[in-house]
Short mmCIF file of C-alpha atoms and ligand atoms in Angstrom, two decimals:
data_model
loop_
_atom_site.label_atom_id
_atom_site.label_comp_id
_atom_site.label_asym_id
_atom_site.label_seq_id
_atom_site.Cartn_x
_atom_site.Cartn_y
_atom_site.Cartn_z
CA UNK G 1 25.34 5.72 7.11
CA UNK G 2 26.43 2.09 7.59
CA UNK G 3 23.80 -0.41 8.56
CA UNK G 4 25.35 -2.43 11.45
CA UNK G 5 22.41 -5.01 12.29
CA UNK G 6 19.11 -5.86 10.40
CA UNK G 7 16.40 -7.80 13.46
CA UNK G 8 13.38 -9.29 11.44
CA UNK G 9 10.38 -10.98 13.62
CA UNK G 10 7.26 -12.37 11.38
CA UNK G 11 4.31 -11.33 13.46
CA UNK G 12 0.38 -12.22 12.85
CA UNK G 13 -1.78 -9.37 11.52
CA UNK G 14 -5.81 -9.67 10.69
CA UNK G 15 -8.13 -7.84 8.41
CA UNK G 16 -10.54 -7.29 11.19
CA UNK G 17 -9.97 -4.71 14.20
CA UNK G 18 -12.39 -7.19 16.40
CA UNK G 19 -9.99 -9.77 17.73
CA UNK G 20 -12.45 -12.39 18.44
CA UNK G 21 -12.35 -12.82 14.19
CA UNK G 22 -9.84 -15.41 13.21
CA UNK G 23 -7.23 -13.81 11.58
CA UNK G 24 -6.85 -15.82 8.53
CA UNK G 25 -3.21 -16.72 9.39
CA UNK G 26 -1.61 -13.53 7.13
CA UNK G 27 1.20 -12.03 8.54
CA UNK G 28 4.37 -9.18 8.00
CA UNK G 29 7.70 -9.40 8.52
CA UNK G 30 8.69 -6.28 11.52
CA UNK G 31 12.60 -5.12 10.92
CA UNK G 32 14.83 -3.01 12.89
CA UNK G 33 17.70 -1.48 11.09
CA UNK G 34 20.21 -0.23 13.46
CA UNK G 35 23.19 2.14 11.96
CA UNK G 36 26.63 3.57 13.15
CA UNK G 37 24.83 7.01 13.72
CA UNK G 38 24.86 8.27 16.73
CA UNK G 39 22.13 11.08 18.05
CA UNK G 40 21.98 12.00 21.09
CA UNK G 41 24.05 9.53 22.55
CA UNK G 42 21.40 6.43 20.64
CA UNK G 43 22.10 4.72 17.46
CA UNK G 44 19.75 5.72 14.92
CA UNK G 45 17.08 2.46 14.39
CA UNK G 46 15.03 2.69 11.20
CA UNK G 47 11.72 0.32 11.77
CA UNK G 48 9.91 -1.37 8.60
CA UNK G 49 7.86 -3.66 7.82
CA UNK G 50 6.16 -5.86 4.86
CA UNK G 51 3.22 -3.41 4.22
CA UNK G 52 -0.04 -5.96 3.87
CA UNK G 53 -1.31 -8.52 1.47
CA UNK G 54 1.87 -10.75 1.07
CA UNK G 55 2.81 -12.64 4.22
CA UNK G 56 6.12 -12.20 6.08
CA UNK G 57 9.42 -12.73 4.29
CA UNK G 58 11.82 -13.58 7.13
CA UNK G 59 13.49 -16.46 5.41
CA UNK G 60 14.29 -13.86 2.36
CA UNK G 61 15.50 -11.06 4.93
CA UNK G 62 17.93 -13.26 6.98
CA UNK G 63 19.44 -15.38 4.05
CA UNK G 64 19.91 -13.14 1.68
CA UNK G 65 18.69 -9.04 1.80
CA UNK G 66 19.87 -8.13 5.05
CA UNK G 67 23.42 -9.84 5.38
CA UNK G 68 24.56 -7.86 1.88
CA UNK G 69 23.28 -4.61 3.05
CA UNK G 70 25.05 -4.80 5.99
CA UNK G 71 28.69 -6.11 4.16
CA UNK G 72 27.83 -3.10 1.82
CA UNK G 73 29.60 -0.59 4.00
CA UNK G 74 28.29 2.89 3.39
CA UNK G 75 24.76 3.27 1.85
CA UNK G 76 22.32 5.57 0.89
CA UNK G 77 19.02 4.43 0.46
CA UNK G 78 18.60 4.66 -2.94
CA UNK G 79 21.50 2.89 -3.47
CA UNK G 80 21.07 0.16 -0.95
CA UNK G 81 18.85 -1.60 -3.62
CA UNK G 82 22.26 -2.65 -5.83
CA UNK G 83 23.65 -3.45 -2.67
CA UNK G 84 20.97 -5.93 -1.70
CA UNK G 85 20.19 -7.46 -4.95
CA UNK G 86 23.42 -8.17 -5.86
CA UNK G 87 23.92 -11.78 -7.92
CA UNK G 88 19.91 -11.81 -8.26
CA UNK G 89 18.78 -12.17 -11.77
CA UNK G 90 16.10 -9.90 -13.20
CA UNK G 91 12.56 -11.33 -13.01
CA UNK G 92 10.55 -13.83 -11.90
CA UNK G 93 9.93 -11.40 -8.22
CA UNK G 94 8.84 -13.95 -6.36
CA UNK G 95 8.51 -12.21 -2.95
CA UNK G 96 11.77 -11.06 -2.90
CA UNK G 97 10.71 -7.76 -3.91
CA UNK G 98 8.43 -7.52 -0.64
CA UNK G 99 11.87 -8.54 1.55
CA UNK G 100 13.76 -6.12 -0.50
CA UNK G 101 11.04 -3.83 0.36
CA UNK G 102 10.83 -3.80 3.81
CA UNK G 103 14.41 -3.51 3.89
CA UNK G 104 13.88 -0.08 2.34
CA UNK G 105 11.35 1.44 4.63
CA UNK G 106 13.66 1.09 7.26
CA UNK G 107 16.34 2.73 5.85
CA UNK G 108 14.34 5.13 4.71
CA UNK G 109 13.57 5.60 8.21
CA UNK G 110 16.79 5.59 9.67
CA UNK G 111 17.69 7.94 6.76
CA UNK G 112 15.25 10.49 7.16
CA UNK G 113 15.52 10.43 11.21
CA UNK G 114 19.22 10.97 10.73
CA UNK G 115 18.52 14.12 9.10
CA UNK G 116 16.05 14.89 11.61
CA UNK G 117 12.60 15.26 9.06
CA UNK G 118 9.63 14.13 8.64
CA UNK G 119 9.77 11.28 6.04
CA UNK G 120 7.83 13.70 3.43
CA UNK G 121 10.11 16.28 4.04
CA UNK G 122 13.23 14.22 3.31
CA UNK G 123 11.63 13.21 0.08
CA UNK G 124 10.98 16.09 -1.25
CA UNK G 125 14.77 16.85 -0.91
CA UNK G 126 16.37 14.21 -1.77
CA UNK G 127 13.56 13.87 -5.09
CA UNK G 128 13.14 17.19 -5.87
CA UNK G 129 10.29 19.16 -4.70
CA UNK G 130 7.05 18.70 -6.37
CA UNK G 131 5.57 21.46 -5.68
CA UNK G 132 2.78 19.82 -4.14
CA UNK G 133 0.46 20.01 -1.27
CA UNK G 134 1.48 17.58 2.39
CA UNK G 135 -2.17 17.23 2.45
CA UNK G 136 -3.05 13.95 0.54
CA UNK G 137 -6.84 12.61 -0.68
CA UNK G 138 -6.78 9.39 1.43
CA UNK G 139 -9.97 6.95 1.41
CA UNK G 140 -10.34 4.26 4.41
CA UNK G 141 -9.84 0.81 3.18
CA UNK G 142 -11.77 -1.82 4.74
CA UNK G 143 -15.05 -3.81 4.63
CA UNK G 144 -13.75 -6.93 4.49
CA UNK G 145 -16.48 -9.82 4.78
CA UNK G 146 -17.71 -10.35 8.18
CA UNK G 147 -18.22 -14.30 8.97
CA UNK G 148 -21.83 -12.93 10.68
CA UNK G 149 -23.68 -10.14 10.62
CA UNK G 150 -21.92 -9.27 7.64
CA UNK G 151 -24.30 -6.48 6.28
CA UNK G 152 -24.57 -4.63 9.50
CA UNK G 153 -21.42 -4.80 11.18
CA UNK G 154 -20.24 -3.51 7.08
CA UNK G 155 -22.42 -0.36 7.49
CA UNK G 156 -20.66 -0.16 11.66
CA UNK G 157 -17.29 0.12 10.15
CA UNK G 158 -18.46 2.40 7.23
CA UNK G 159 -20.29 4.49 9.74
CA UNK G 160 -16.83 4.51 12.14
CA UNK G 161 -14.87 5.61 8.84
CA UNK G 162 -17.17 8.43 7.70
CA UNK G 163 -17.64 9.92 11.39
CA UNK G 164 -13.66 9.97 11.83
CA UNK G 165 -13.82 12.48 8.44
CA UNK G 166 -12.79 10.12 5.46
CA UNK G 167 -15.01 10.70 2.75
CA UNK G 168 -13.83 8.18 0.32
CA UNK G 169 -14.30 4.21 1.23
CA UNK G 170 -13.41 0.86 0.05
CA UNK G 171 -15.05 -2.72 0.34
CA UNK G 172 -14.45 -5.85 -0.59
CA UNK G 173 -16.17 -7.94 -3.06
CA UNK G 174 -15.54 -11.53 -4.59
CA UNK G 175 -15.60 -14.00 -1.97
CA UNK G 176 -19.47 -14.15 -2.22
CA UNK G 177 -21.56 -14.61 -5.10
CA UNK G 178 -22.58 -11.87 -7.20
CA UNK G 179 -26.12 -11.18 -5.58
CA UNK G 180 -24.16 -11.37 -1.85
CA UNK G 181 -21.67 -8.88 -3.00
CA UNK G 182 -24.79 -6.38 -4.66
CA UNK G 183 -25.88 -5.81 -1.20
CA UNK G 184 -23.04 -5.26 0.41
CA UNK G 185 -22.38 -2.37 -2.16
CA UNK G 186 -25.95 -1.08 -1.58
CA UNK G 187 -25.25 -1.20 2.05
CA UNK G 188 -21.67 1.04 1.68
CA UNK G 189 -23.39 3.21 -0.63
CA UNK G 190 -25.48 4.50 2.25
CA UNK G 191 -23.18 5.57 4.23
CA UNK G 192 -21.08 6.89 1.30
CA UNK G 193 -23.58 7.78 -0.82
CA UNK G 194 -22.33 10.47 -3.44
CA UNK G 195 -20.81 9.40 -6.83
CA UNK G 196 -17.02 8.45 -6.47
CA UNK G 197 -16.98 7.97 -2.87
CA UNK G 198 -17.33 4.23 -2.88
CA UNK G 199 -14.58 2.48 -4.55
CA UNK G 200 -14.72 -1.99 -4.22
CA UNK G 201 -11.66 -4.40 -4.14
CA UNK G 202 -12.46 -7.94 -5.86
CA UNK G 203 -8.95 -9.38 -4.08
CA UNK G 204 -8.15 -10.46 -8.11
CA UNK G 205 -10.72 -13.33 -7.15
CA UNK G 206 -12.72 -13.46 -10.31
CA UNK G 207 -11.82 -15.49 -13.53
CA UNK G 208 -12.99 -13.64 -16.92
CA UNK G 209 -16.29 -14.26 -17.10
CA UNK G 210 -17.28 -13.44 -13.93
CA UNK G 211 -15.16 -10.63 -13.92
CA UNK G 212 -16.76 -9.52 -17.21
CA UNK G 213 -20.41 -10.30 -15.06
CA UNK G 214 -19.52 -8.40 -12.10
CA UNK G 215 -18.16 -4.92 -13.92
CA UNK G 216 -21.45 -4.98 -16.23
CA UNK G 217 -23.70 -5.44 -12.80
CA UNK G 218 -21.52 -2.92 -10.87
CA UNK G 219 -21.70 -0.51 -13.86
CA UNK G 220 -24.38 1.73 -12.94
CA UNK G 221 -23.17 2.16 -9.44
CA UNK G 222 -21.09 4.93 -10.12
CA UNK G 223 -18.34 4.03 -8.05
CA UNK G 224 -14.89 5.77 -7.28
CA UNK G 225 -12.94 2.76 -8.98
CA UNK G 226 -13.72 -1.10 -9.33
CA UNK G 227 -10.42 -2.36 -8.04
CA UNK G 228 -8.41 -5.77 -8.82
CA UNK G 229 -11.08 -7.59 -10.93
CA UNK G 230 -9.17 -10.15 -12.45
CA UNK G 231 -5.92 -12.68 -11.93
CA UNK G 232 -3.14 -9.49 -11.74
CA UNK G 233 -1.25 -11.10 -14.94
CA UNK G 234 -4.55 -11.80 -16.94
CA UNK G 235 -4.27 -8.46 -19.36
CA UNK G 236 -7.17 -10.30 -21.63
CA UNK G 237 -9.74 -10.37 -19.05
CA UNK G 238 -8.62 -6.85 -17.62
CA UNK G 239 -8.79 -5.39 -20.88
CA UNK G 240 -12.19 -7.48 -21.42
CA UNK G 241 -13.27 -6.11 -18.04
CA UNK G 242 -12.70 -2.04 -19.25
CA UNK G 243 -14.52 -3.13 -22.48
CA UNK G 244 -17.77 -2.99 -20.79
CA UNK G 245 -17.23 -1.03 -17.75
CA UNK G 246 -16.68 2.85 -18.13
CA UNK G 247 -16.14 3.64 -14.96
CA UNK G 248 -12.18 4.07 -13.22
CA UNK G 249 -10.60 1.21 -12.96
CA UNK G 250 -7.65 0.42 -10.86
CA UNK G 251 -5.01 -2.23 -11.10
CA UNK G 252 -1.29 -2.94 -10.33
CA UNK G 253 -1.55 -3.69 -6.63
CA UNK G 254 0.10 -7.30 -7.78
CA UNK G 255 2.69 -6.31 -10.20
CA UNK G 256 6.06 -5.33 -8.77
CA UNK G 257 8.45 -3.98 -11.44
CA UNK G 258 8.49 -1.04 -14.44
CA UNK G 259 8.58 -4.10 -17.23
CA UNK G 260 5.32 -4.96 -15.81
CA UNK G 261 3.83 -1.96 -15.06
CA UNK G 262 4.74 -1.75 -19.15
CA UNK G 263 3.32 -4.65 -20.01
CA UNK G 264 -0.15 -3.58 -18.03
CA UNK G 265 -0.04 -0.45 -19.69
CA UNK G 266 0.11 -2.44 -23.06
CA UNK G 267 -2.06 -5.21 -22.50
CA UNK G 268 -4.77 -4.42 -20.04
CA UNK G 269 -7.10 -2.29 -22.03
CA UNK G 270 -6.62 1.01 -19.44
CA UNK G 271 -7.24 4.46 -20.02
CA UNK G 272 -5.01 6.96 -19.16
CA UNK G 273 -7.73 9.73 -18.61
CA UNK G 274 -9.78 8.05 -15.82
CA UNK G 275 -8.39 4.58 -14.34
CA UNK G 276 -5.69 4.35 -11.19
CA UNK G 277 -2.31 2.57 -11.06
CA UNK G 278 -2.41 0.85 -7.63
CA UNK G 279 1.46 -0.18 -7.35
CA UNK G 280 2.62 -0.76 -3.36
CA UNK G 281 5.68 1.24 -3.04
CA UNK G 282 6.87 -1.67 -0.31
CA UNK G 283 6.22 -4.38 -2.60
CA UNK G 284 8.15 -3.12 -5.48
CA UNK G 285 11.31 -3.66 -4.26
CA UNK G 286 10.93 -0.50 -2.46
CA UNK G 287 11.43 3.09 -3.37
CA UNK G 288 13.65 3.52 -6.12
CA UNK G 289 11.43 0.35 -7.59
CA UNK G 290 8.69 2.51 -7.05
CA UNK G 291 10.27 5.64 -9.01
CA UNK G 292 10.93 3.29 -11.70
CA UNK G 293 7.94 2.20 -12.26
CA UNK G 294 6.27 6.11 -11.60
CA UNK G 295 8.75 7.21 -14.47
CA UNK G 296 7.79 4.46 -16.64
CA UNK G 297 4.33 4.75 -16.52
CA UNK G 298 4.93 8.87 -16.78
CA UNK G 299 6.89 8.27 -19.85
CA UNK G 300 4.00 6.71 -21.04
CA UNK G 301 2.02 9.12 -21.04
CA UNK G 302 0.07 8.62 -17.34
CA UNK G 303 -0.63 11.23 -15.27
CA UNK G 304 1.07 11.34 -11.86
CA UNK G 305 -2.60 11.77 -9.92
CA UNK G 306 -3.26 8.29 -11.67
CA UNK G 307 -1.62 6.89 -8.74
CA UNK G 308 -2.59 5.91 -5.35
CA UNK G 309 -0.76 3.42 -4.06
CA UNK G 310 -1.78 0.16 -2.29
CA UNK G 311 -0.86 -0.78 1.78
CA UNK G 312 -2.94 1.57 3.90
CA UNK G 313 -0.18 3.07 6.18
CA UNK G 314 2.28 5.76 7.31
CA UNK G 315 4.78 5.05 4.56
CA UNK G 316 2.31 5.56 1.75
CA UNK G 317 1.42 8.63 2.98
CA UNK G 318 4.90 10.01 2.78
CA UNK G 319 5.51 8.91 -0.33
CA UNK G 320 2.09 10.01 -1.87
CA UNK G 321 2.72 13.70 -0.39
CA UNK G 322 6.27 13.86 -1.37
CA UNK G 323 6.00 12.53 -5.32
CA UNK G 324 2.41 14.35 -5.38
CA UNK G 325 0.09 11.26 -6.36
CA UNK G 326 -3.39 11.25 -6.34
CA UNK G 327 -3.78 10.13 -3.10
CA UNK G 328 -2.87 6.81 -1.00
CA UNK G 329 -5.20 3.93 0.99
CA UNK G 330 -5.62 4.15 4.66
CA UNK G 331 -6.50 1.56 6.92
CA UNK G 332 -7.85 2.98 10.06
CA UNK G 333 -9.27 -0.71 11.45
CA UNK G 334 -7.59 -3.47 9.61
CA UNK G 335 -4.42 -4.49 9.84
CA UNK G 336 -4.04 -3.28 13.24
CA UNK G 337 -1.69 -1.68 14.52
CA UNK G 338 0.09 -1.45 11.69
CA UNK G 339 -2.66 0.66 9.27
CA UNK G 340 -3.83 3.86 9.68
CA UNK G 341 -2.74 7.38 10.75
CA UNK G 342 -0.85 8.42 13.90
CA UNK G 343 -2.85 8.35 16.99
CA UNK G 344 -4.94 11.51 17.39
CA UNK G 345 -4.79 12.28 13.42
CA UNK G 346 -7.35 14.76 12.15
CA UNK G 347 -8.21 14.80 8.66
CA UNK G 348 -9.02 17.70 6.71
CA UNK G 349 -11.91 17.36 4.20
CA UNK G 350 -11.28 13.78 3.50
CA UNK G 351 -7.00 14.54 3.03
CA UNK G 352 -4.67 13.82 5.56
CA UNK G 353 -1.40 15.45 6.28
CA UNK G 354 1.68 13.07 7.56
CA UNK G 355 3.23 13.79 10.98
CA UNK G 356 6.05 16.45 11.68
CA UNK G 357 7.61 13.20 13.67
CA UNK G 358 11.26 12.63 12.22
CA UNK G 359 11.14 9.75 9.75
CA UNK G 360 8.09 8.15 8.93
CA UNK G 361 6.69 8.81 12.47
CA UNK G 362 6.21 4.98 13.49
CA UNK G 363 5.94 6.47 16.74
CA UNK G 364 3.10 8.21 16.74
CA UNK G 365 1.13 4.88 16.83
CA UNK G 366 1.73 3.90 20.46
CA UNK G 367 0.89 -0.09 19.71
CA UNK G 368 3.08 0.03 17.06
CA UNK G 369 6.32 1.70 18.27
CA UNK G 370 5.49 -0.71 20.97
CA UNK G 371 5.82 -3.70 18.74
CA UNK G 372 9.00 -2.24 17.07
CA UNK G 373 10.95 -1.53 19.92
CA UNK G 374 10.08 -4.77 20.99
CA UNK G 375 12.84 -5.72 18.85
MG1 MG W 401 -6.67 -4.40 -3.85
#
């Protein structure tokens, strides 16, 4: 396929589902890749967009990613990324990796649609088949801090998550002092109250010694995984951190390419038989970024199940069926309407299965294929 035009639009998006919350000001970058394929008498349009947690990168797209792909002529998708970073130097990310990686989801998209699958299906044949299960463990991400009422409208969402079927959950913790951030995990941990169902975020807020403070008070909680404790490139307080915390870990939400998935893996004081690689398959420069970094850490000896990636959306959940992680994030209220499942999605003992829609089934969120076609 050829791409023939690449539309970007930088749109607002909020942690909270209640819209009288102030957003915060985050926002994603929304793309629509159109190509020279024709079905059913309609080009072919392959919708992305920035996954969450890194702001919109419209400057990035327009400039530089989208105007190569396009002069590229033919791609496939895991060869658009040569095409797109062509001239750019290795290193120092930046954000382009989150442009280059919206980019991808789109043609990954637009590829998949072509061939008329769903996006997990594509995978598996393009990849090779894994052999494993379309149902994938998913845990509802959420529990961000409420300005009021934070402790009760926490155990409202955690009650919404659990009576929708997840049975895995994940709150936030950092922004509040130590003794704030104790309740709140008291108050998740009765709604989710068996061992490993409760996993908590710390946004990579604390600096070592608090870091070191937190893991030793969250210690005997017995939590799923204490996630993003430290500054993402501070390997001495991560590794201080799994010192005195024996309980999963997870990191790598932050980190965007296979050298520094390596240098994690080196320097961060993980163990390979219990703690979780949290790479974002949109912020690693997309896909083939993603497999890079997958068969780095693999040749190093992790397990594939270490992984469940970070973003809380449709794409994840491809990808984590098709390459047979652990599992993936979903975010059923924040992030709206760009988290969750399709509307009307039932899961299955806390697993969810992605949509039979061709490509990565965008529109099976009405809001959202709303938003995307209003491009
Ligand atoms: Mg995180």
């Amino acid at each position: 396929m050829r791409v023939v035009d690449i539309r970007e639009r930088t749109v607002d998006i909020s942690r909270y589902a209640d819209p009288s919350i102030p957003p915060g000001g985050l926002t994603t970058s929304i793309v629509a890749l159109t190509t020279d394929v024709v079905r059913n008498g309609r080009s072919v349009v392959g919708f992305g967009f920035s996954s969450v947690g890194r702001f919109g990168q419209g400057g990035l797209i327009r400039e530089r990613f989208a105007p190569r792909l396009i002069a590229a002529g033919a791609v496939d998708p895991l060869e658009a990324w040569a095409a797109m970073m062509k001239g750019e130097k290795p290193g120092g990310h930046g954000e382009r990796c989150v442009a280059v990686g919206t980019i991808d989801m789109a043609l990954w998209d637009a590829a998949a649609k072509i061939a008329d699958l769903p996006l997990h299906a594509f995978l598996r044949r393009r990849l090779g088949d894994r052999g494993s299960p379309s149902a994938v463990p998913v845990y509802a991400s959420g529990g961000y801090r409420y300005p009021e009422d934070d402790l009760s409208r926490l155990k409202d969402e955690l009650r919404r998550f659990r009576d929708s079927g997840y049975r895995r959950a994940k709150i936030k913790i950092g922004a509040a002092p130590l003794a704030r951030d104790l309740a709140r995990v008291a108050a998740a941990a009765e709604i989710f109250p068996a061992p490993q169902s409760l996993a908590v975020d710390a946004m990579n807020s604390y600096q070592s010694n608090a870091a070191i403070a937190a893991a030793e008070a969250l210690r005997p909680c017995g939590l799923m995984w204490l996630e993003d404790v430290c500054d993402p490139l501070d390997f001495d307080a991560q590794s201080a951190v799994t010192a005195v915390y024996d309980g999963p870990v997870a990191a790598g939400e932050a980190l965007f390419s296979a050298a520094e998935a390596k240098l994690l893996d080196r320097h961060g004081g993980l163990r390979r038989d219990r703690d979780i690689l949290l790479f974002d398959p949109v912020h690693c420069y997309g896909l083939p970024g993603y497999l890079q970094i997958v068969e780095t850490m693999e040749g190093r000896g992790w397990r594939r199940s270490a992984f469940w990636p970070h973003g809380g959306h449709l794409f994840g959940l491809h990808v984590a069926s098709a390459l047979g992680l652990g599992g993936t994030e979903v975010n059923p209220s924040s992030f709206p309407p760009f988290g969750g499942l399709i509307d009307g999605a039932v899961l299955s003992e806390g697993n969810a299965t992605p949509s039979d829609l061709p490509g990565v089934g965008f529109e099976g969120i009405g809001a959202l294929d709303r938003l995307f076609r209003g491009l």
